XYZ file of C-alpha atoms in Angstrom:
684
model
C -226.563 -101.080 191.342
C -228.462 -104.326 190.730
C -229.580 -105.962 187.481
C -231.653 -109.008 186.545
C -229.836 -110.930 183.811
C -231.756 -113.168 181.434
C -229.311 -116.062 181.936
C -229.247 -115.995 185.749
C -232.149 -116.542 188.188
C -231.007 -114.069 190.897
C -230.273 -110.360 191.025
C -226.660 -109.377 190.291
C -224.852 -106.584 192.167
C -222.280 -104.391 190.422
C -218.817 -104.574 192.051
C -216.321 -101.746 191.571
C -213.620 -103.030 193.952
C -211.546 -105.524 191.904
C -209.909 -106.973 194.998
C -213.086 -108.524 196.442
C -213.257 -111.583 194.156
C -210.785 -114.405 194.647
C -208.369 -115.449 191.936
C -210.499 -118.560 191.401
C -213.641 -116.526 190.571
C -214.656 -116.866 186.917
C -217.362 -115.233 184.823
C -220.170 -117.752 184.260
C -220.579 -116.628 180.622
C -217.033 -116.401 179.221
C -215.278 -118.537 181.896
C -212.497 -115.933 182.266
C -211.220 -114.685 185.672
C -213.092 -111.653 186.963
C -210.100 -110.072 188.712
C -208.980 -106.713 187.273
C -212.326 -106.355 185.404
C -215.571 -104.626 186.303
C -218.111 -107.299 187.128
C -221.418 -108.259 188.698
C -221.751 -110.687 191.602
C -224.588 -112.879 192.878
C -224.801 -112.982 196.673
C -226.965 -116.107 196.694
C -224.892 -118.551 194.626
C -221.439 -116.935 194.323
C -221.733 -116.431 190.555
C -219.820 -113.699 188.745
C -220.386 -111.871 185.465
C -218.103 -109.442 183.627
C -219.695 -106.080 182.925
C -218.944 -106.446 179.220
C -220.529 -109.942 179.177
C -223.609 -108.677 180.977
C -223.977 -106.004 178.303
C -223.515 -108.443 175.402
C -226.476 -108.220 173.013
C -228.743 -111.245 172.545
C -228.459 -110.795 168.757
C -225.602 -109.249 166.798
C -224.617 -108.704 163.191
C -221.023 -109.842 162.930
C -218.631 -108.943 160.069
C -217.451 -112.574 159.926
C -220.997 -113.614 158.990
C -222.929 -110.822 157.251
C -225.698 -113.096 155.892
C -227.600 -113.642 159.143
C -227.628 -112.341 162.715
C -225.936 -114.395 165.435
C -227.972 -115.310 168.519
C -226.446 -115.680 171.979
C -227.331 -119.114 173.376
C -226.757 -120.279 176.985
C -225.556 -123.740 175.870
C -224.536 -125.693 172.798
C -227.404 -126.139 170.313
C -226.067 -129.505 169.170
C -227.255 -132.919 170.347
C -223.836 -134.010 171.582
C -223.798 -131.053 173.980
C -220.663 -129.386 172.590
C -219.421 -127.530 169.543
C -216.339 -125.874 168.036
C -215.762 -122.125 167.694
C -215.185 -121.225 164.040
C -212.592 -118.580 164.915
C -210.315 -120.081 167.571
C -211.109 -123.778 167.024
C -211.722 -124.437 170.743
C -214.554 -126.596 172.047
C -217.473 -125.046 173.908
C -220.472 -126.266 175.888
C -221.996 -122.992 177.060
C -222.630 -119.401 175.899
C -222.031 -119.142 172.188
C -223.149 -116.845 169.385
C -224.800 -119.121 166.838
C -226.300 -118.949 163.365
C -228.925 -121.671 163.245
C -229.155 -121.713 159.421
C -225.422 -121.907 158.703
C -224.289 -123.827 161.821
C -221.713 -121.088 162.523
C -220.516 -120.637 166.108
C -218.384 -118.036 167.880
C -217.325 -118.069 171.543
C -218.639 -115.002 173.296
C -215.005 -113.836 173.713
C -214.269 -114.323 170.002
C -217.489 -112.653 168.914
C -216.565 -109.483 170.829
C -213.136 -109.111 169.196
C -212.673 -106.011 167.048
C -211.928 -106.678 163.350
C -211.824 -104.938 159.989
C -211.898 -106.078 156.362
C -208.456 -106.516 154.800
C -207.986 -104.982 151.360
C -205.774 -106.102 148.462
C -204.824 -109.524 149.791
C -203.541 -111.579 146.828
C -205.944 -114.257 145.573
C -202.993 -116.474 144.693
C -202.467 -117.115 148.419
C -206.098 -117.427 149.496
C -209.336 -117.159 147.478
C -211.552 -115.596 150.188
C -211.547 -112.107 151.737
C -209.748 -111.798 155.063
C -210.479 -109.852 158.246
C -207.738 -108.159 160.246
C -207.760 -108.638 164.040
C -205.391 -106.318 165.871
C -205.711 -107.812 169.372
C -207.195 -111.255 170.047
C -206.555 -111.309 173.834
C -204.915 -114.744 173.564
C -208.222 -116.308 172.488
C -206.833 -117.819 169.271
C -204.364 -120.674 169.776
C -204.462 -122.254 166.305
C -201.419 -122.313 164.021
C -200.702 -119.802 161.294
C -201.547 -121.276 157.874
C -198.398 -119.696 156.474
C -195.543 -120.526 158.852
C -197.395 -123.274 160.824
C -196.480 -121.597 164.127
C -198.976 -120.568 166.851
C -200.872 -117.338 166.227
C -199.490 -114.437 168.233
C -200.014 -110.708 167.832
C -202.137 -109.211 165.033
C -203.450 -111.689 162.475
C -205.760 -112.156 159.498
C -208.779 -114.500 159.614
C -210.940 -116.034 156.884
C -214.591 -116.277 157.930
C -215.420 -118.664 155.055
C -213.008 -121.372 156.271
C -214.605 -122.887 159.374
C -213.468 -125.574 161.836
C -211.041 -128.212 160.469
C -210.136 -125.856 157.593
C -209.398 -122.727 159.668
C -207.307 -120.121 157.859
C -205.488 -117.702 160.171
C -202.379 -115.810 159.143
C -199.791 -113.792 161.054
C -199.641 -110.168 159.941
C -195.972 -110.735 159.028
C -196.801 -113.789 156.911
C -199.633 -111.955 155.137
C -197.219 -109.174 154.122
C -194.536 -111.432 152.609
C -193.431 -110.465 149.071
C -194.869 -112.666 146.328
C -191.456 -113.060 144.665
C -187.902 -112.845 146.007
C -184.309 -113.464 145.014
C -182.398 -115.566 147.529
C -178.692 -116.455 147.796
C -179.518 -120.136 148.344
C -180.870 -120.253 144.793
C -179.299 -117.579 142.639
C -180.420 -118.974 139.274
C -184.071 -117.905 139.351
C -186.452 -115.874 141.519
C -188.570 -117.752 144.044
C -192.382 -117.454 144.021
C -194.482 -117.554 147.183
C -196.973 -120.452 147.108
C -199.738 -121.206 149.650
C -198.570 -124.830 149.840
C -195.754 -126.937 148.390
C -196.148 -128.054 144.769
C -197.028 -131.693 144.101
C -194.156 -134.117 144.549
C -193.863 -137.703 143.276
C -195.364 -140.387 145.482
C -192.906 -141.706 148.091
C -190.807 -138.566 147.731
C -188.070 -138.472 150.377
C -187.447 -134.708 150.525
C -187.643 -132.888 153.841
C -190.998 -131.214 153.016
C -192.667 -134.542 152.307
C -191.120 -136.162 155.362
C -192.540 -133.552 157.697
C -195.751 -133.275 155.594
C -195.405 -129.506 155.346
C -198.677 -127.716 154.542
C -197.734 -124.047 154.871
C -196.288 -121.338 152.624
C -193.127 -122.014 150.616
C -190.969 -120.068 148.211
C -190.541 -122.221 145.133
C -188.683 -122.390 141.841
C -190.764 -124.581 139.520
C -187.908 -124.851 136.997
C -185.471 -126.416 139.456
C -187.919 -128.113 141.875
C -186.398 -126.031 144.674
C -188.420 -125.042 147.762
C -187.520 -122.817 150.682
C -189.414 -122.705 153.978
C -190.199 -119.395 155.649
C -187.767 -120.267 158.464
C -184.968 -120.330 155.895
C -186.129 -117.251 154.029
C -183.496 -114.801 155.149
C -179.738 -115.149 155.160
C -178.542 -117.508 157.852
C -175.889 -115.901 160.044
C -173.787 -117.962 162.467
C -175.651 -118.852 165.637
C -174.437 -118.833 169.201
C -175.964 -120.538 172.211
C -174.979 -120.200 175.854
C -174.861 -123.975 176.268
C -172.131 -124.414 173.603
C -168.791 -122.622 173.614
C -168.349 -122.392 169.814
C -170.278 -120.747 167.007
C -172.592 -122.770 164.801
C -171.935 -122.135 161.114
C -174.796 -122.596 158.585
C -174.334 -125.029 155.675
C -176.096 -123.295 152.757
C -176.781 -126.438 150.779
C -178.959 -129.449 151.252
C -177.216 -132.493 152.603
C -178.040 -135.782 154.318
C -176.792 -136.020 157.874
C -177.538 -137.470 161.309
C -178.094 -134.763 163.894
C -175.574 -135.245 166.706
C -178.001 -133.760 169.228
C -181.260 -135.647 168.528
C -179.909 -138.665 166.619
C -182.422 -138.357 163.752
C -181.700 -138.002 160.049
C -181.813 -134.670 158.274
C -181.865 -133.710 154.599
C -181.848 -129.971 154.838
C -179.383 -127.204 155.740
C -177.591 -128.222 158.955
C -175.478 -126.119 161.281
C -171.904 -127.208 161.864
C -169.433 -126.777 164.739
C -165.957 -127.026 163.219
C -164.230 -127.335 166.604
C -166.380 -130.261 167.782
C -167.197 -131.629 164.317
C -170.926 -131.738 165.088
C -173.780 -131.477 162.584
C -177.120 -130.445 164.100
C -180.584 -129.289 163.122
C -181.166 -125.602 163.642
C -183.908 -126.281 166.208
C -181.657 -128.652 168.132
C -179.104 -125.932 168.883
C -181.441 -124.485 171.495
C -182.546 -127.803 172.999
C -183.060 -127.365 176.761
C -180.253 -128.866 178.793
C -182.473 -129.881 181.706
C -186.194 -130.663 181.703
C -188.838 -132.293 183.917
C -191.403 -134.725 182.525
C -194.194 -136.583 184.317
C -192.865 -139.904 182.982
C -189.946 -139.782 185.449
C -189.570 -138.698 189.063
C -186.280 -136.768 188.536
C -185.203 -134.060 186.141
C -183.422 -135.390 183.045
C -180.432 -133.766 181.376
C -179.365 -133.567 177.743
C -176.145 -135.454 177.045
C -174.301 -135.581 173.738
C -170.964 -136.824 175.017
C -169.352 -139.486 172.835
C -168.115 -141.403 175.881
C -169.647 -144.861 176.111
C -171.266 -145.897 179.389
C -170.683 -149.173 181.117
C -174.242 -150.263 180.378
C -174.376 -151.643 176.843
C -178.119 -151.889 176.139
C -179.843 -148.545 176.571
C -183.609 -148.586 176.084
C -185.706 -145.429 175.753
C -188.165 -145.450 178.651
C -190.811 -143.690 176.537
C -190.895 -145.548 173.201
C -188.952 -148.621 174.478
C -186.669 -148.703 171.470
C -182.884 -148.738 171.606
C -181.044 -145.475 172.229
C -177.751 -144.923 170.427
C -175.912 -142.978 173.124
C -173.214 -141.879 170.684
C -175.816 -139.233 169.737
C -177.708 -136.829 171.949
C -180.216 -138.174 174.460
C -181.784 -137.288 177.788
C -180.696 -139.222 180.855
C -181.255 -139.031 184.575
C -178.200 -137.617 186.383
C -179.139 -139.303 189.660
C -176.720 -141.996 190.732
C -177.812 -145.570 189.970
C -180.782 -144.293 187.937
C -180.673 -145.738 184.422
C -183.497 -143.656 182.964
C -182.760 -142.603 179.377
C -184.926 -141.275 176.547
C -184.581 -140.204 172.935
C -184.494 -136.449 172.488
C -187.566 -136.537 170.241
C -189.456 -138.702 172.734
C -188.635 -136.593 175.790
C -189.522 -133.299 174.053
C -192.676 -134.585 172.349
C -195.549 -132.164 173.026
C -197.609 -134.961 174.598
C -194.795 -135.730 177.088
C -193.173 -132.385 177.926
C -195.017 -129.167 178.785
C -192.207 -126.917 177.508
C -190.905 -125.844 180.916
C -187.092 -125.554 181.045
C -185.267 -126.205 184.303
C -182.551 -123.592 184.863
C -178.966 -124.395 185.735
C -178.542 -125.113 189.435
C -182.201 -126.170 189.800
C -182.778 -128.263 192.929
C -185.455 -130.834 192.137
C -186.048 -131.465 195.831
C -188.020 -128.213 195.853
C -190.598 -129.915 193.599
C -191.183 -132.987 195.776
C -194.847 -132.162 196.312
C -196.458 -135.430 197.358
C -195.556 -135.537 201.066
C -195.385 -131.804 201.745
C -197.916 -130.589 204.394
C -199.398 -128.018 201.988
C -200.137 -130.841 199.530
C -202.384 -132.752 201.940
C -206.119 -132.086 202.108
C -206.744 -134.003 205.353
C -206.253 -132.726 208.905
C -205.691 -135.322 211.636
C -208.065 -134.820 214.601
C -207.264 -137.943 216.635
C -204.686 -140.750 216.416
C -204.433 -144.297 217.757
C -201.566 -146.780 217.927
C -202.018 -150.095 216.072
C -198.993 -152.313 216.660
C -196.038 -150.060 215.960
C -197.967 -147.710 213.649
C -199.615 -144.409 214.483
C -202.930 -144.284 212.574
C -205.357 -141.372 212.190
C -208.621 -142.554 213.777
C -210.496 -139.292 213.166
C -209.863 -136.779 210.379
C -211.292 -133.608 208.880
C -211.347 -133.875 205.086
C -211.440 -130.745 202.927
C -214.243 -132.155 200.763
C -216.683 -132.895 203.613
C -218.249 -130.726 206.317
C -218.044 -133.219 209.211
C -215.299 -135.215 210.867
C -214.749 -138.778 209.616
C -214.068 -141.819 211.845
C -211.860 -144.751 210.825
C -213.805 -148.027 210.551
C -212.362 -151.539 210.370
C -215.711 -153.368 210.311
C -216.803 -154.672 206.905
C -220.506 -153.882 207.439
C -222.259 -150.581 206.824
C -225.837 -149.453 207.098
C -226.275 -150.004 203.369
C -225.072 -153.122 201.580
C -224.643 -151.090 198.362
C -222.487 -148.428 200.016
C -219.826 -146.905 197.785
C -216.749 -144.869 198.507
C -217.475 -141.202 197.790
C -213.949 -140.830 196.451
C -213.506 -143.663 193.931
C -217.193 -144.874 193.882
C -215.990 -148.481 194.277
C -217.939 -150.791 196.645
C -216.883 -150.061 200.191
C -214.126 -152.213 201.715
C -212.138 -151.877 204.929
C -210.494 -149.844 206.204
C -212.557 -146.750 205.448
C -213.563 -143.458 207.023
C -217.252 -142.764 207.635
C -219.317 -139.803 208.728
C -221.568 -140.412 211.724
C -223.961 -137.636 210.656
C -224.520 -138.521 206.992
C -223.890 -141.307 204.494
C -220.390 -140.265 203.464
C -217.649 -142.880 203.149
C -214.027 -142.709 202.034
C -211.607 -145.558 201.609
C -208.493 -144.856 203.657
C -206.481 -144.684 200.427
C -208.864 -142.098 198.936
C -208.823 -139.996 202.119
C -205.014 -139.799 201.929
C -204.801 -138.703 198.283
C -202.503 -135.664 197.876
C -203.748 -132.378 196.502
C -201.382 -132.422 193.504
C -199.734 -135.264 191.621
C -197.886 -135.764 188.344
C -199.123 -138.593 186.120
C -197.555 -140.171 183.015
C -200.840 -139.829 181.091
C -200.504 -136.032 181.038
C -197.657 -133.536 180.781
C -198.952 -131.051 183.387
C -199.270 -131.374 187.149
C -202.785 -132.554 188.128
C -204.905 -131.297 191.025
C -207.398 -133.319 193.087
C -210.977 -132.189 192.537
C -214.461 -133.223 193.583
C -216.223 -130.697 191.335
C -217.976 -131.716 188.134
C -219.505 -130.157 185.030
C -222.889 -128.485 185.070
C -224.457 -131.917 184.443
C -223.106 -133.086 187.868
C -220.704 -135.703 186.510
C -217.339 -135.781 184.758
C -215.801 -137.778 181.909
C -212.350 -139.308 182.281
C -209.952 -138.240 179.510
C -208.133 -141.588 179.700
C -210.848 -144.294 179.815
C -213.744 -142.021 178.633
C -216.068 -143.323 181.354
C -218.399 -140.967 183.186
C -217.747 -140.782 186.910
C -218.714 -139.238 190.231
C -216.496 -138.711 193.234
C -212.890 -137.577 193.231
C -210.746 -137.072 190.187
C -207.632 -135.242 189.148
C -207.792 -132.453 186.603
C -205.472 -130.039 184.847
C -205.897 -126.310 185.446
C -203.087 -125.250 183.094
C -204.412 -122.648 180.667
C -207.281 -124.031 178.616
C -206.342 -127.666 179.241
C -209.424 -129.763 180.056
C -207.696 -133.036 180.973
C -209.493 -135.017 183.697
C -208.805 -138.459 185.075
C -210.743 -140.601 187.525
C -209.164 -142.264 190.558
C -209.043 -145.741 188.973
C -206.984 -144.484 186.026
C -204.887 -142.286 188.314
C -203.594 -145.429 190.023
C -202.040 -146.682 186.759
C -198.366 -146.098 185.950
C -196.358 -146.138 182.711
C -195.967 -149.940 182.845
C -198.659 -152.572 183.244
C -198.531 -156.298 183.945
C -201.944 -157.577 182.919
C -203.075 -161.209 183.260
C -204.376 -161.144 179.685
C -200.847 -161.034 178.230
C -197.601 -162.788 179.018
C -195.351 -159.733 178.569
C -195.253 -156.381 180.307
C -197.153 -153.582 178.583
C -195.832 -150.041 178.243
C -197.605 -146.716 178.019
C -197.718 -145.184 174.516
C -199.147 -141.732 173.757
C -199.589 -141.828 169.979
C -201.646 -144.901 169.064
C -203.051 -143.885 165.694
C -203.509 -146.904 163.434
C -203.720 -149.467 166.247
C -206.698 -151.164 167.878
C -207.360 -152.406 171.382
C -206.868 -156.181 171.540
C -209.735 -156.543 174.035
C -212.587 -154.451 172.588
C -211.135 -153.902 169.076
C -211.810 -150.162 169.282
C -209.698 -148.192 166.817
C -207.416 -145.863 168.760
C -206.888 -142.234 167.848
C -203.596 -140.367 167.870
C -204.461 -138.619 171.160
C -205.498 -141.823 172.955
C -203.119 -143.250 175.541
C -202.864 -147.035 175.639
C -200.609 -149.844 176.792
C -198.676 -151.794 174.169
C -196.435 -154.851 174.084
C -193.003 -154.021 172.683
C -192.053 -157.608 171.808
C -193.753 -157.615 168.376
C -196.869 -159.277 169.753
C -199.174 -156.650 168.219
C -201.014 -156.495 171.549
C -202.509 -153.252 172.854
C -204.913 -152.336 175.638
C -206.763 -149.057 175.866
C -207.125 -147.596 179.338
C -210.781 -148.565 179.611
C -209.991 -152.257 179.143
C -206.824 -152.062 181.249
C -208.886 -150.885 184.244
C -211.665 -153.485 183.961
C -212.374 -155.251 187.244
C -210.971 -158.784 187.296
C -214.176 -160.045 188.960
C -217.872 -159.173 188.790
C -221.147 -160.399 190.294
C -224.293 -161.790 188.656
C -227.603 -161.906 190.522
C -228.290 -165.552 189.562
C -224.803 -166.791 190.473
C -223.450 -167.256 193.983
C -219.833 -167.185 192.758
C -217.871 -164.208 191.473
C -217.488 -164.088 187.686
C -213.925 -163.853 186.398
C -212.743 -161.615 183.562
C -211.968 -164.073 180.746
C -209.852 -163.370 177.678
C -210.180 -166.478 175.481
C -213.364 -168.206 174.368
C -213.342 -171.952 173.676
C -217.029 -172.259 172.861
C -218.438 -172.869 169.383
C -219.955 -169.828 167.677
C -223.477 -171.193 168.135
C -223.014 -171.178 171.929
C -221.701 -167.622 172.321
C -224.559 -166.024 174.257
C -224.807 -163.725 177.267
C -226.805 -165.289 180.110
C -228.198 -161.927 181.220
C -229.375 -160.160 178.044
C -229.547 -163.460 176.033
C -227.904 -161.791 173.051
C -224.942 -163.102 171.079
C -221.398 -162.528 172.245
C -218.756 -161.577 169.705
C -215.961 -164.172 169.356
C -212.574 -163.212 170.838
C -214.149 -160.413 172.894
C -213.469 -160.384 176.619
C -216.328 -161.488 178.884
C -217.086 -162.453 182.478
C -217.439 -166.154 183.223
C -218.238 -168.452 186.151
C -216.525 -171.814 185.622
C -218.652 -173.482 188.328
C -222.061 -172.462 186.982
C -221.113 -171.970 183.304
C -222.511 -168.423 183.218
C -221.152 -165.970 180.631
C -221.879 -162.231 180.534
C -220.979 -159.319 178.312
C -218.673 -156.829 179.996
C -221.397 -154.161 180.123
C -224.006 -156.620 181.342
C -221.776 -157.575 184.270
C -220.465 -154.121 185.191
C -223.264 -151.892 183.928
C -223.048 -148.689 181.914
C -222.122 -146.569 184.949
C -219.605 -148.477 187.075
C -218.034 -145.266 188.412
C -221.265 -143.338 189.065
C -222.526 -143.177 192.655
C -225.956 -144.632 193.286
C -228.435 -141.987 194.420
C -226.624 -139.061 192.821
C -228.565 -136.677 190.606
C -227.798 -135.982 186.944
C -228.588 -132.535 185.557
C -229.674 -131.421 182.072
C -230.066 -134.855 180.496
C -233.031 -133.835 178.320
C -235.777 -134.664 180.840
C -237.876 -132.058 182.635
C -236.667 -133.307 186.044
C -233.321 -134.305 187.442
C -232.574 -138.019 187.071
C -231.164 -140.309 189.762
C -228.530 -143.010 189.260
C -230.151 -146.314 190.324
C -229.299 -150.000 190.193
C -232.199 -152.284 189.265
C -231.743 -155.927 190.215
C -235.179 -157.565 190.368
C -237.754 -154.918 189.493
C -236.506 -153.683 186.111
C -238.754 -151.177 184.303
C -238.503 -150.734 180.514
C -236.367 -147.968 179.017
C -238.343 -145.064 177.563
C -236.215 -145.111 174.390
C -235.127 -148.643 173.405
C -237.545 -150.028 175.190
C -235.572 -152.938 176.711
C -235.541 -153.586 180.457
C -233.253 -151.312 182.477
C -231.384 -154.162 184.166
C -228.558 -152.886 186.376
C -227.532 -149.240 186.425
C -229.888 -146.745 184.837
C -231.270 -143.224 185.270
C -234.661 -142.817 186.915
C -236.915 -139.863 187.643
C -237.924 -139.844 191.318
C -240.612 -137.171 190.949
C -244.041 -138.385 192.067
C -246.080 -139.736 189.161
C -243.255 -139.469 186.612
C -242.444 -143.041 185.580
C -239.370 -142.239 183.529
C -236.413 -144.647 183.347
C -233.708 -144.703 180.696
C -230.439 -146.466 179.926
C -227.349 -144.277 180.084
C -226.433 -145.286 176.514
C -229.921 -144.362 175.298
C -229.906 -140.896 176.847
C -226.619 -140.240 175.020
C -228.001 -141.368 171.650
C -228.967 -139.010 168.844
C -232.419 -140.656 168.660
C -233.203 -139.522 172.203
C -232.120 -135.950 171.574
C -234.006 -135.782 168.262
C -237.154 -136.943 170.056
C -237.005 -134.240 172.752
C -236.212 -131.465 170.324
């Protein structure tokens, strides 16, 4: 059976045998695997479509939004090219049910979930009606507004509270009694509140310290609050990693947790035999974990025995570790790696995987294993005492590649197809087509851990539907190779330049070593002065210098070239000119004081960073860009002498730009201009 689908140009054939498609095959509408589902397949372009997605109506009336119908769109209707689903809170770029008038969006998977109106939900907990969803097929990953834990199983959803104010509630949390009597507070009954009552400014209670925003049971007469975790009676706890029982202390007290070394002002658990006070959550701390910030597994230690080394420094936050309390350390001999418990188990550092007792970490040494290489050696030669591969077959190219030691190529602007940097020896080249790979790029392993991300990363040369990718570390757009995360819905990507960075950096702009920090909220980059967000990784000086570098500035080339200068320009960090002389010699616009720039000391030429490097330093010249708002595909070009005006700004497109190569279509645009809201407003 064949069908013609409105969102696909070719005929689709119905497939009944689930075993035909590979595990990597995904539905082009919902992006879910097609295995174990009925689906359609395209024989011309290897596209797949679930049967249920193919039958999805173009317009639906959804109970979450009864005012207007929702229309199925093939891509995001917003100028920035992405949006957020108002049920699950995940980002989307393609295939969404949308209400144009109300700006409401639902993933196709979320829109097809079955739901029903919930009756008799108390207004004291939430003012809007709720919908009950029995099975969400793991689409919703937001936290429950009651217990602040991830949604799992049946839940209630508020369709009035959209992204950033999502209200989802576990079925168990929605059915909590509005008033209880509890042994921890026998004087008065406790009332269920949707959020903690107001506390005085600078309050030091545990709720204010953790900034709790979920449900609490409260006694307004005594200013007593009880979290849902502490709702029921607290029996003694046992854990396989500790030989004694943990007894609950049913009163608030100040203490230092002997497992994580942080202060607590709540109800601790106590081991009378060992005289240890711990947080409840710390009882089940994993005894052995693996993080990408260290090459070995690290083990939890809470022994009170002092080590011979006096100054222990956490290798994640680079603050002192008091080893009289719990900490993670590397058990390998002569390895002095140590980390705070909170640092090592931070969700940005650790992926939650627990290493079992007796785990042999040698089984995870992936870098040099044959299955982790994507290059087959065809021919070898001997150079000195080394055996070197002179001809290889690379998985990402159809033809064999020959090793070249000559510095000249057929094209002076040749770039490596892996890292897109200007070609330098030694490199591999294809004799049948213009394909070049630096030797280092050709030898990249298939999988690698990286300190920027908690999951294992996989080498990829595939890009988004626009035919380019954006690095999650430096935020630059790039062609060529990159590493990406395929874990669940994780969309982390990193280009080759950023992949070469480690967790420490010695940069010529600063006298001290810089260290990788994951949470940089409230700080700014000392080079470009960009305010960093909490999810941005950056390098920071730990010697109270207040110096930070974001990844984009940390990876700037130390030299650049200018067409009117025969010398290389050097990346310069301090400016000794008067304000009236701060100009860029290329664009002739002012330079901001204290901003980095490129400078030739011989010719006294100064250039903005972007003027020297261009907007697209990691994009390959000649490559096509899809879906940029123009009727034709645009080509990445580099204009040096003949610089046409931009169709938007309309300043000259000097350096890298996007150009339409169709006959008679004189369209050229800056990369920054094609990303601007003005450009998108004009084409809509």
